[in-house]
Coordinates of C-alpha atoms in Angstrom, one line a residue:
M1 CA -14.0 10.2 43.6
T2 CA -15.2 12.9 45.9
Q3 CA -14.7 16.6 45.2
A4 CA -12.0 16.6 48.0
Q5 CA -10.2 13.7 46.4
L6 CA -10.3 15.3 43.0
Q7 CA -9.0 18.6 44.5
E8 CA -6.2 16.8 46.2
T9 CA -5.3 15.1 42.9
A10 CA -5.3 18.5 41.1
N11 CA -2.9 20.0 43.7
R12 CA -0.2 17.4 43.1
P13 CA 3.0 18.7 41.5
V14 CA 2.9 18.9 37.8
L15 CA 5.1 16.4 36.0
V16 CA 6.0 17.4 32.5
D17 CA 7.3 14.4 30.6
E18 CA 7.5 14.0 26.9
P19 CA 5.4 11.0 25.9
G20 CA 7.4 8.2 24.2
S21 CA 7.1 8.2 20.4
R22 CA 7.6 5.7 17.7
K23 CA 9.7 6.1 14.5
W24 CA 8.3 5.1 11.2
Q25 CA 10.7 2.2 11.0
D26 CA 9.0 0.6 14.0
Y27 CA 5.9 -0.1 12.0
F28 CA 7.8 -2.4 9.6
G29 CA 9.2 -4.8 12.2
F30 CA 8.3 -7.1 15.0
Q31 CA 7.0 -4.9 17.8
T32 CA 5.0 -5.7 21.0
D33 CA 3.4 -2.3 21.5
H34 CA -0.3 -2.8 21.0
K35 CA -0.7 0.5 19.3
V36 CA 2.0 -0.3 16.7
I37 CA 0.4 -3.7 16.1
G38 CA -3.0 -2.1 15.8
I39 CA -1.8 0.2 13.0
Q40 CA 0.0 -2.7 11.4
Y41 CA -3.2 -4.6 11.3
L42 CA -5.2 -1.6 9.9
V43 CA -2.7 -0.7 7.1
T44 CA -2.0 -4.2 6.1
S45 CA -5.7 -5.1 5.9
F46 CA -6.5 -1.9 3.9
I47 CA -3.8 -2.9 1.3
F48 CA -5.6 -6.3 1.0
Y49 CA -8.9 -4.4 0.7
C50 CA -7.6 -2.6 -2.3
I51 CA -6.3 -5.8 -3.9
G52 CA -9.7 -7.5 -3.3
G53 CA -11.4 -4.4 -4.7
V54 CA -9.5 -4.7 -7.9
M55 CA -10.6 -8.2 -8.2
A56 CA -14.2 -7.1 -7.6
E57 CA -13.9 -4.6 -10.4
L58 CA -12.6 -7.2 -12.8
V59 CA -15.6 -9.4 -11.9
R60 CA -18.1 -6.6 -12.4
T61 CA -16.5 -5.6 -15.7
E62 CA -16.9 -9.1 -17.0
L63 CA -20.6 -9.0 -15.9
R64 CA -21.3 -5.7 -17.7
T65 CA -22.2 -7.8 -20.8
P66 CA -24.0 -11.2 -20.9
E67 CA -21.2 -12.8 -23.0
V68 CA -17.8 -14.0 -21.7
D69 CA -15.7 -11.2 -23.3
F70 CA -13.3 -9.8 -20.7
V71 CA -11.7 -12.7 -18.8
T72 CA -12.0 -16.5 -19.3
P73 CA -14.5 -18.4 -17.2
E74 CA -11.7 -20.1 -15.3
V75 CA -10.1 -16.8 -14.4
Y76 CA -13.5 -15.4 -13.5
N77 CA -14.0 -18.3 -11.0
S78 CA -10.6 -17.6 -9.4
L79 CA -11.3 -13.9 -9.2
F80 CA -14.6 -14.2 -7.3
T81 CA -13.1 -16.9 -5.1
L82 CA -10.1 -14.8 -4.1
H83 CA -12.2 -11.6 -3.9
A84 CA -14.5 -13.1 -1.2
T85 CA -11.7 -14.8 0.7
I86 CA -9.6 -11.6 0.8
M87 CA -12.5 -9.3 1.8
I88 CA -13.6 -11.6 4.7
F89 CA -10.3 -13.1 6.0
L90 CA -7.8 -10.4 5.1
W91 CA -9.9 -7.2 5.3
I92 CA -12.9 -7.1 7.6
V93 CA -11.8 -9.6 10.3
P94 CA -8.2 -8.3 10.7
T95 CA -9.5 -4.7 10.7
G96 CA -11.7 -5.4 13.6
A97 CA -8.7 -7.0 15.4
G98 CA -6.7 -3.9 14.5
F99 CA -9.1 -1.5 16.2
A100 CA -9.3 -3.9 19.2
N101 CA -5.5 -4.0 19.5
Y102 CA -5.2 -0.3 19.4
L103 CA -8.2 0.7 21.6
I104 CA -8.8 -2.0 24.2
P105 CA -5.8 -1.3 26.5
L106 CA -6.4 2.5 26.2
M107 CA -10.1 2.1 26.9
I108 CA -9.6 0.0 30.1
G109 CA -6.6 2.0 31.3
A110 CA -4.0 -0.8 30.7
K111 CA -0.4 -0.3 29.5
D112 CA -0.6 -3.1 26.9
M113 CA -2.3 -6.3 26.0
A114 CA -2.1 -9.3 28.3
F115 CA 0.3 -11.2 26.0
P116 CA 2.3 -8.7 23.9
R117 CA 4.5 -11.3 22.1
L118 CA 1.5 -13.5 21.3
N119 CA -0.2 -10.3 20.0
A120 CA 2.7 -9.7 17.6
V121 CA 2.8 -13.4 16.5
A122 CA -1.0 -13.2 15.7
F123 CA -0.4 -10.2 13.4
W124 CA 2.7 -11.6 11.6
M125 CA 0.7 -14.7 10.5
I126 CA -1.5 -12.5 8.3
P127 CA 1.0 -11.1 5.7
P128 CA 2.4 -14.5 4.6
A129 CA -1.1 -15.9 4.5
G130 CA -2.3 -13.1 2.2
V131 CA 0.8 -13.2 0.0
L132 CA 0.4 -17.0 -0.3
L133 CA -3.2 -16.6 -1.4
I134 CA -2.5 -14.0 -4.0
A135 CA 0.5 -15.9 -5.3
S136 CA -1.8 -18.7 -6.3
L137 CA -2.8 -16.5 -9.2
V138 CA 0.9 -16.4 -10.3
V139 CA 1.4 -20.2 -10.3
G140 CA -1.6 -20.5 -12.7
D141 CA -3.6 -22.8 -10.4
A142 CA -5.6 -20.4 -8.3
P143 CA -8.5 -21.7 -6.2
D144 CA -11.8 -21.5 -8.1
A145 CA -14.4 -23.4 -6.1
G146 CA -15.7 -20.3 -4.4
W147 CA -14.9 -19.1 -0.8
T148 CA -17.1 -21.9 0.5
S149 CA -14.9 -24.5 -1.2
Y150 CA -17.6 -27.1 -1.2
P151 CA -16.7 -30.7 -2.1
P152 CA -16.9 -32.5 -4.5
L153 CA -16.2 -29.4 -6.6
S154 CA -13.2 -28.4 -4.6
L155 CA -11.8 -31.9 -5.0
V156 CA -11.9 -32.0 -8.8
T157 CA -10.5 -28.5 -9.5
G158 CA -6.8 -27.5 -9.2
Q159 CA -5.1 -29.3 -6.3
V160 CA -2.3 -26.7 -5.9
G161 CA -4.6 -23.7 -5.7
E162 CA -7.1 -25.4 -3.4
G163 CA -4.2 -26.5 -1.1
I164 CA -2.9 -23.0 -1.0
W165 CA -6.3 -21.7 -0.1
I166 CA -6.7 -24.2 2.8
I167 CA -3.2 -23.3 4.2
S168 CA -3.9 -19.6 3.9
V169 CA -7.3 -19.8 5.7
L170 CA -5.8 -22.0 8.4
L171 CA -3.1 -19.5 9.1
L172 CA -5.7 -16.7 9.2
G173 CA -8.0 -18.7 11.5
T174 CA -5.1 -19.4 13.9
S175 CA -4.3 -15.7 14.0
S176 CA -7.9 -14.9 15.0
I177 CA -7.8 -17.5 17.8
L178 CA -4.6 -16.1 19.2
G179 CA -5.9 -12.6 19.1
S180 CA -9.2 -13.6 20.7
I181 CA -7.4 -15.2 23.6
N182 CA -5.5 -12.0 24.1
F183 CA -8.6 -9.8 24.0
L184 CA -10.5 -11.9 26.5
V185 CA -7.7 -12.1 29.1
T186 CA -7.0 -8.4 28.7
L187 CA -10.6 -7.4 29.2
L188 CA -11.2 -9.7 32.1
K189 CA -7.9 -9.1 34.0
M190 CA -6.4 -5.8 33.1
R191 CA -9.1 -3.2 33.7
V192 CA -8.2 -0.4 36.1
P193 CA -9.6 -1.0 39.6
S194 CA -12.2 1.7 39.3
M195 CA -13.7 0.1 36.1
D196 CA -16.2 -2.7 36.8
I197 CA -17.7 -4.6 34.0
H198 CA -20.6 -2.2 33.7
K199 CA -18.4 0.8 33.2
M200 CA -16.6 -0.7 30.2
P201 CA -17.0 1.1 26.9
L202 CA -19.4 -0.7 24.6
F203 CA -16.7 -1.4 22.1
C204 CA -15.1 -3.6 24.8
W205 CA -18.3 -5.5 25.3
A206 CA -18.5 -6.0 21.5
M207 CA -15.0 -7.4 21.4
F208 CA -15.7 -9.6 24.4
A209 CA -18.6 -11.2 22.5
T210 CA -16.6 -11.4 19.2
S211 CA -13.7 -13.1 20.9
A212 CA -15.8 -15.7 22.6
L213 CA -17.5 -16.4 19.2
V214 CA -14.1 -16.8 17.5
L215 CA -12.8 -19.2 20.1
V216 CA -15.9 -21.5 19.9
S217 CA -16.4 -21.5 16.1
T218 CA -13.0 -21.2 14.4
P219 CA -11.6 -24.6 15.5
V220 CA -14.6 -26.3 13.8
L221 CA -13.7 -24.7 10.5
A222 CA -10.1 -25.6 11.0
A223 CA -11.0 -29.3 11.5
G224 CA -13.2 -29.3 8.4
L225 CA -10.4 -27.8 6.3
I226 CA -7.8 -30.2 7.6
L227 CA -10.1 -33.1 6.7
L228 CA -10.8 -31.6 3.2
S229 CA -7.0 -31.3 2.7
F230 CA -6.7 -35.0 3.5
D231 CA -9.3 -35.8 0.8
L232 CA -7.5 -33.5 -1.6
I233 CA -3.9 -34.7 -1.1
A234 CA -4.0 -38.1 0.6
G235 CA -7.0 -39.5 -1.2
T236 CA -9.2 -40.0 1.9
T237 CA -13.0 -39.8 1.5
F238 CA -14.3 -37.8 4.4
F239 CA -16.3 -35.6 2.1
N240 CA -15.9 -37.3 -1.3
P241 CA -19.2 -39.0 -2.2
T242 CA -17.4 -41.4 -4.7
G243 CA -15.8 -43.1 -1.7
G244 CA -18.7 -43.0 0.7
G245 CA -18.0 -39.6 2.1
D246 CA -20.7 -37.0 2.9
P247 CA -20.2 -33.5 1.5
V248 CA -23.1 -32.2 3.6
V249 CA -21.1 -32.9 6.7
Y250 CA -18.5 -30.4 5.3
Q251 CA -21.2 -27.8 4.9
H252 CA -22.2 -28.2 8.6
M253 CA -18.6 -27.8 9.7
F254 CA -18.0 -24.9 7.3
W255 CA -21.1 -22.9 8.2
F256 CA -20.8 -23.5 11.9
Y257 CA -17.9 -21.0 11.6
S258 CA -18.9 -19.1 8.5
H259 CA -22.2 -17.9 9.7
P260 CA -20.9 -16.7 13.0
A261 CA -18.2 -15.1 10.9
V262 CA -20.8 -12.6 9.9
Y263 CA -21.1 -11.5 13.5
I264 CA -17.4 -11.7 14.0
M265 CA -17.2 -9.2 11.1
I266 CA -20.0 -6.9 12.3
L267 CA -19.9 -7.0 16.2
P268 CA -16.7 -5.0 16.5
F269 CA -18.2 -2.2 14.4
F270 CA -21.5 -2.4 16.3
G271 CA -19.2 -1.5 19.2
G272 CA -17.5 1.3 17.3
I273 CA -20.9 2.8 16.3
S274 CA -22.0 2.7 19.9
E275 CA -19.0 4.8 20.8
I276 CA -19.3 7.3 17.9
I277 CA -23.0 8.1 18.0
P278 CA -23.3 9.3 21.7
I279 CA -20.1 11.4 21.3
H280 CA -21.3 13.2 18.1
S281 CA -24.9 13.5 19.4
R282 CA -23.7 14.9 22.8
K283 CA -26.1 12.6 24.6
P284 CA -25.7 9.6 26.9
I285 CA -26.1 6.2 25.1
F286 CA -29.6 5.0 25.3
G287 CA -29.8 1.5 26.9
Y288 CA -26.2 0.8 27.8
K289 CA -26.9 -2.6 29.4
A290 CA -29.3 -3.5 26.6
I291 CA -26.7 -2.9 24.0
A292 CA -24.0 -4.6 26.1
Y293 CA -26.0 -7.8 26.7
S294 CA -27.4 -7.8 23.2
S295 CA -23.9 -8.3 21.9
L296 CA -23.6 -11.4 24.1
A297 CA -27.0 -12.6 22.9
I298 CA -25.9 -12.2 19.3
S299 CA -22.7 -14.2 20.1
F300 CA -24.7 -17.1 21.6
L301 CA -27.5 -17.1 19.0
G302 CA -24.9 -16.9 16.2
L303 CA -23.8 -20.4 17.0
I304 CA -27.2 -22.0 16.5
V305 CA -28.3 -20.5 13.1
W306 CA -25.7 -22.0 10.7
A307 CA -27.9 -24.4 8.8
H308 CA -30.1 -21.7 7.3
H309 CA -27.4 -21.7 4.6
M310 CA -28.4 -25.4 3.9
F311 CA -32.1 -25.2 3.4
T312 CA -31.6 -26.6 -0.1
S313 CA -29.0 -29.2 0.9
G314 CA -31.5 -31.9 1.8
V315 CA -31.7 -31.3 5.6
P316 CA -34.9 -32.7 7.2
G317 CA -38.0 -30.5 7.7
W318 CA -37.8 -30.3 11.5
L319 CA -34.2 -29.0 11.2
R320 CA -35.3 -26.4 8.7
M321 CA -38.0 -25.2 11.2
F322 CA -35.5 -25.0 14.1
F323 CA -33.0 -22.9 12.1
M324 CA -35.7 -20.7 10.6
I325 CA -36.9 -19.8 14.1
T326 CA -33.4 -19.2 15.6
T327 CA -32.4 -17.1 12.6
M328 CA -35.5 -14.8 13.0
I329 CA -34.9 -14.6 16.8
I330 CA -31.4 -13.2 16.2
A331 CA -32.9 -10.2 14.7
V332 CA -34.2 -9.2 18.1
P333 CA -30.9 -8.3 19.8
T334 CA -29.8 -6.6 16.6
G335 CA -33.0 -4.6 16.6
I336 CA -32.3 -3.5 20.2
K337 CA -29.0 -2.0 19.0
I338 CA -30.7 -0.1 16.1
F339 CA -33.4 1.2 18.4
S340 CA -30.9 2.3 21.0
W341 CA -28.7 4.2 18.4
L342 CA -31.8 6.0 17.0
A343 CA -33.0 6.9 20.5
T344 CA -29.5 8.2 21.3
M345 CA -29.6 10.5 18.3
W346 CA -33.2 11.6 18.9
G347 CA -33.0 15.1 20.3
G348 CA -29.2 15.2 20.4
K349 CA -27.0 18.0 19.2
I350 CA -25.8 16.0 16.2
Q351 CA -22.5 17.0 14.6
L352 CA -22.6 15.9 10.9
N353 CA -18.9 15.3 10.6
S354 CA -17.4 12.5 8.5
A355 CA -17.4 10.0 11.3
M356 CA -21.1 10.6 12.2
L357 CA -22.1 10.5 8.5
F358 CA -20.6 7.1 8.1
A359 CA -22.2 6.0 11.3
I360 CA -25.6 7.1 10.1
G361 CA -25.0 5.5 6.8
F362 CA -24.0 2.3 8.6
V363 CA -27.3 2.2 10.5
G364 CA -29.4 2.8 7.3
T365 CA -27.7 0.4 5.0
F366 CA -27.4 -2.3 7.7
V367 CA -31.1 -2.2 8.3
I368 CA -31.7 -3.0 4.6
G369 CA -29.4 -6.0 4.9
G370 CA -31.0 -7.0 8.1
I371 CA -34.5 -6.9 6.6
S372 CA -33.5 -9.0 3.6
G373 CA -31.8 -11.4 6.1
V374 CA -35.1 -12.0 7.9
M375 CA -36.7 -12.6 4.5
L376 CA -34.0 -15.2 3.8
A377 CA -34.6 -16.9 7.1
A378 CA -38.1 -18.0 5.9
V379 CA -37.6 -21.4 4.3
P380 CA -40.0 -21.0 1.3
F381 CA -38.5 -17.7 0.3
D382 CA -34.9 -18.9 0.8
I383 CA -35.5 -21.9 -1.4
H384 CA -36.9 -19.6 -4.1
V385 CA -33.9 -17.2 -4.2
H386 CA -31.1 -19.5 -3.0
D387 CA -27.8 -19.1 -4.9
T388 CA -29.2 -16.0 -6.7
Y389 CA -28.1 -12.4 -6.7
F390 CA -30.6 -11.6 -3.9
V391 CA -28.3 -13.4 -1.6
V392 CA -25.3 -11.4 -3.0
A393 CA -27.3 -8.2 -2.4
H394 CA -28.1 -9.2 1.2
L395 CA -24.5 -10.2 2.0
H396 CA -23.1 -6.9 0.7
Y397 CA -25.6 -4.7 2.4
V398 CA -24.6 -6.4 5.7
L399 CA -20.8 -6.5 5.1
F400 CA -20.2 -3.4 3.0
G401 CA -23.2 -1.3 4.1
G402 CA -22.5 -2.6 7.6
S403 CA -18.9 -3.5 8.3
V404 CA -17.1 -1.4 5.8
L405 CA -19.0 1.8 6.6
G406 CA -18.4 1.0 10.2
I407 CA -14.7 0.7 9.5
F408 CA -14.6 4.1 7.8
A409 CA -16.6 5.7 10.6
A410 CA -14.1 4.3 13.1
I411 CA -11.2 5.6 11.1
Y412 CA -12.5 9.1 10.9
H413 CA -13.3 9.0 14.6
W414 CA -10.1 7.6 16.0
F415 CA -7.6 8.9 13.4
P416 CA -6.9 12.0 15.5
K417 CA -6.0 9.7 18.5
M418 CA -3.8 7.5 16.4
T419 CA -1.9 10.2 14.5
G420 CA -2.4 13.4 16.5
R421 CA -3.9 15.0 13.3
M422 CA -7.4 15.6 11.9
L423 CA -8.6 14.2 8.7
N424 CA -9.9 16.8 6.2
E425 CA -13.6 17.1 6.6
F426 CA -14.4 18.2 3.1
W427 CA -12.7 15.2 1.5
G428 CA -14.2 13.0 4.1
K429 CA -17.7 14.1 3.1
V430 CA -16.8 13.6 -0.6
H431 CA -15.7 10.1 0.3
F432 CA -19.0 9.5 2.1
A433 CA -21.1 10.8 -0.7
L434 CA -19.4 8.7 -3.4
T435 CA -19.4 5.6 -1.2
I436 CA -23.2 5.8 -0.5
V437 CA -24.1 6.4 -4.1
G438 CA -21.8 3.7 -5.3
L439 CA -22.9 1.2 -2.7
N440 CA -26.6 1.5 -3.4
M441 CA -26.1 1.7 -7.2
T442 CA -24.1 -1.5 -7.1
F443 CA -26.0 -3.7 -4.7
L444 CA -29.6 -2.4 -4.7
P445 CA -30.4 -3.7 -8.3
M446 CA -29.1 -7.1 -7.3
H447 CA -32.2 -7.7 -5.2
K448 CA -34.3 -7.5 -8.4
L449 CA -31.8 -9.6 -10.4
G450 CA -32.2 -12.3 -7.7
L451 CA -35.9 -12.2 -7.8
M452 CA -35.8 -12.5 -11.6
G453 CA -33.8 -15.6 -11.2
M454 CA -30.2 -14.7 -12.1
N455 CA -27.8 -17.1 -10.5
R456 CA -24.6 -15.9 -8.8
R457 CA -21.1 -17.2 -9.6
I458 CA -21.7 -17.3 -13.4
A459 CA -19.9 -15.2 -16.0
Q460 CA -22.5 -15.7 -18.7
Y461 CA -26.1 -14.9 -18.3
D462 CA -29.4 -14.3 -20.1
P463 CA -29.4 -11.0 -22.0
K464 CA -32.6 -9.9 -20.2
F465 CA -30.4 -9.1 -17.1
T466 CA -28.1 -6.8 -19.1
L467 CA -29.5 -3.4 -18.0
L468 CA -29.4 -4.1 -14.3
N469 CA -25.9 -5.6 -14.5
E470 CA -24.7 -2.5 -16.4
I471 CA -26.1 -0.3 -13.5
C472 CA -24.3 -2.5 -11.0
T473 CA -21.0 -2.4 -12.8
Y474 CA -21.1 1.4 -13.2
G475 CA -22.0 1.7 -9.5
S476 CA -18.9 -0.5 -8.7
Y477 CA -16.7 2.0 -10.6
I478 CA -18.1 4.8 -8.4
L479 CA -17.2 2.7 -5.3
A480 CA -13.7 2.2 -6.7
V481 CA -13.3 6.0 -7.2
S482 CA -14.6 6.7 -3.7
T483 CA -11.5 5.1 -2.3
F484 CA -9.1 7.6 -3.8
P485 CA -10.1 10.7 -1.9
F486 CA -9.9 8.6 1.3
I487 CA -6.4 7.4 0.6
I488 CA -5.1 10.8 -0.4
N489 CA -6.8 12.4 2.6
A490 CA -5.4 9.8 5.1
I491 CA -1.8 10.1 3.8
W492 CA -1.8 13.9 3.5
S493 CA -3.5 14.4 6.9
W494 CA -1.1 12.0 8.6
L495 CA 1.8 14.1 7.4
Y496 CA 0.5 17.6 7.3
G497 CA -3.0 17.7 8.7
E498 CA -4.3 20.0 11.3
K499 CA -3.2 19.1 14.8
A500 CA -6.0 17.4 16.7
G501 CA -5.1 18.0 20.4
N502 CA -5.7 15.2 22.9
N503 CA -9.5 15.2 22.9
P504 CA -10.9 16.9 19.8
W505 CA -14.3 15.3 20.3
R506 CA -14.7 16.2 24.0
A507 CA -15.2 12.5 24.7
L508 CA -15.3 10.8 28.1
T509 CA -13.8 7.4 27.5
L510 CA -10.2 6.8 28.7
E511 CA -8.5 6.6 25.3
W512 CA -9.1 10.3 24.9
M513 CA -7.6 11.1 28.3
T514 CA -4.0 10.6 27.2
T515 CA -1.9 12.3 24.5
S516 CA -2.5 12.0 20.8
P517 CA -0.8 9.8 19.7
P518 CA -0.5 8.0 23.1
A519 CA 2.8 7.5 24.9
I520 CA 4.4 4.1 24.6
E521 CA 2.9 2.9 27.8
N522 CA -0.3 4.9 27.4
F523 CA -0.7 6.4 30.9
D524 CA 2.0 7.7 33.3
Q525 CA -0.2 6.7 36.3
T526 CA -3.1 4.4 36.8
P527 CA -6.3 6.2 35.6
V528 CA -9.2 6.6 38.0
L529 CA -12.7 7.0 36.5
A530 CA -14.5 10.2 37.5
T531 CA -17.4 9.9 35.2
G532 CA -19.2 7.1 33.2
P533 CA -18.1 6.6 29.6
Y534 CA -21.3 8.2 28.2
D535 CA -22.3 10.8 30.8
Y536 CA -22.7 13.6 28.2
G537 CA -24.9 16.4 29.6
L538 CA -25.4 14.6 33.0
E539 CA -24.9 16.4 36.3
R540 CA -22.1 14.0 37.4
A541 CA -20.2 15.0 34.3
K542 CA -20.7 18.7 35.0
E543 CA -19.5 18.8 38.6
G544 CA -15.8 18.8 39.0
V545 CA -14.7 17.0 35.8
P546 CA -14.7 18.8 32.4
L547 CA -15.7 17.0 29.3
Y548 CA -12.3 17.7 27.8
D549 CA -9.0 19.0 28.8
P550 CA -7.3 21.4 26.4
N551 CA -4.1 21.3 28.5
P552 CA -3.2 17.7 29.5
I553 CA -0.1 18.7 31.4
L554 CA -2.0 19.1 34.7
S555 CA -2.8 17.2 37.8
G556 CA -0.2 14.5 37.7
G557 CA 1.5 14.5 34.3
P558 CA 0.8 14.7 30.6
N559 CA -1.4 11.6 30.6
S560 CA -3.6 12.5 33.5
V561 CA -7.3 11.7 33.2
L562 CA -8.4 13.9 36.2
R563 CA -9.0 17.5 36.8
A564 CA -10.9 19.2 39.6
E565 CA -11.8 22.5 38.1
P566 CA -14.2 22.8 35.2
D567 CA -12.7 24.2 32.0
P568 CA -13.5 27.9 31.8
A569 CA -14.5 27.7 28.1
V570 CA -17.2 25.1 29.0
A571 CA -18.3 26.9 32.2
A572 CA -18.9 30.2 30.3
N573 CA -21.6 28.5 28.1
P574 CA -23.7 25.9 29.9
E575 CA -25.1 24.7 26.6
D576 CA -21.6 23.5 25.7
R577 CA -21.7 21.0 28.5
K578 CA -23.9 18.9 26.3

């Protein structure tokens, strides 16, 4: 907009309307407001995170000593199976969907998702799937074939538990598909007229790539699980070798989804980190288009790397070479993101608040997981450490050091928008310190355990591994303790925390240009972009449009995103413009 248009907008009569608000009861029922659904996703998935974490602590307690002396081997098998399933399908994937539900309409200036009822249905498939999965422990026949559920092992263990596992994962996969359809249509069709595709926030690009990946890969997993259920219940032999079936075909179908699932779990938080770092560094994002299109590259390449999980499954040599090369190539677009984040921070006015600390922790620990991933892409090395604790270490540095730290960074960053209150910074930093110490103490020694030859998924091991396992177990206890200051901080701050204002971070993306928490329909008029989403310190962000608006009841109502006059507090100190 020109200065004259901005001035005309500023001179319109002020409309003072109280934004719509929600009652606490609304969060326990069927609602179509994307913000309610987003918080329902986040709270529900965090509850399952705590349940999965308890199971992890039971597993690590058993592994503290080389003998089976805490739980039985059968219970141990069920615990690590349910732990992995819960953390992937009920914690990380739904949490990414929760942030997407809450933020996408706000970021693109829409009033809601494209299909609000479908959005609610997608969420309400998750609680029964989770309850069903956990209930399998109560019936005494919990799944115990691992989260991969490879046949023929999954066909000779408990039928009831395995059947429950299949039904639960099918429900969760269907939820992901419905959510992805909604995200794609919303991003493509509901952006405000002034926002072309290259003005979308990078979180939106990340969710676009994630949703496309979900739609292509998830149906293949569903087909594999349906065929596995036929083998289990009806006695067919699709994957049962005793009847001529081929269990390797199941592995192809499973990993065609389950390796892209790694990117489904990490891409949303790549997007979140791309929002957090420029805001708290007060610098424009370095390489906007490179980050945006690298998300699409990861989405595409993620579909052609699945068989690197099968280097020891008897696949031919030429296939090994192809998947080794594609797996190494996928490190390139990921490296582009890492470089861009570091370049954004370089020379910035970094604010080391809790959100930024978790973002920096994300970058550092994810790099460790990425490097070990490139190592595992090499066929000779992968054959040497396959099914050892080296793979467990790699997986957790990617998904805990990556996704979970990204989740916490996003919570500390967007909590003021969701609740209107700030999280306590002291306890946020305590949470960060305990998490980083616990994470590295738990998973770093596992690299050595794997190189020494300790197999995963076993409750009893050679006594020579005892010391490192004790260190891992005590580290896991620190990780467990780290959750408590976060829970207390979140609940206390939500009720009594310092009021945040509408834009405490002085951000430029549209979600910060409405009230905190937002009104029911987000904006009282169609927003018009006056700056780019990352124009911190640039001239076009200085002239006519302030970086933040301490009084939103100006120029067209409480949810206006436009002002013609710079804020006096910013104008008084030019350095603050950065």
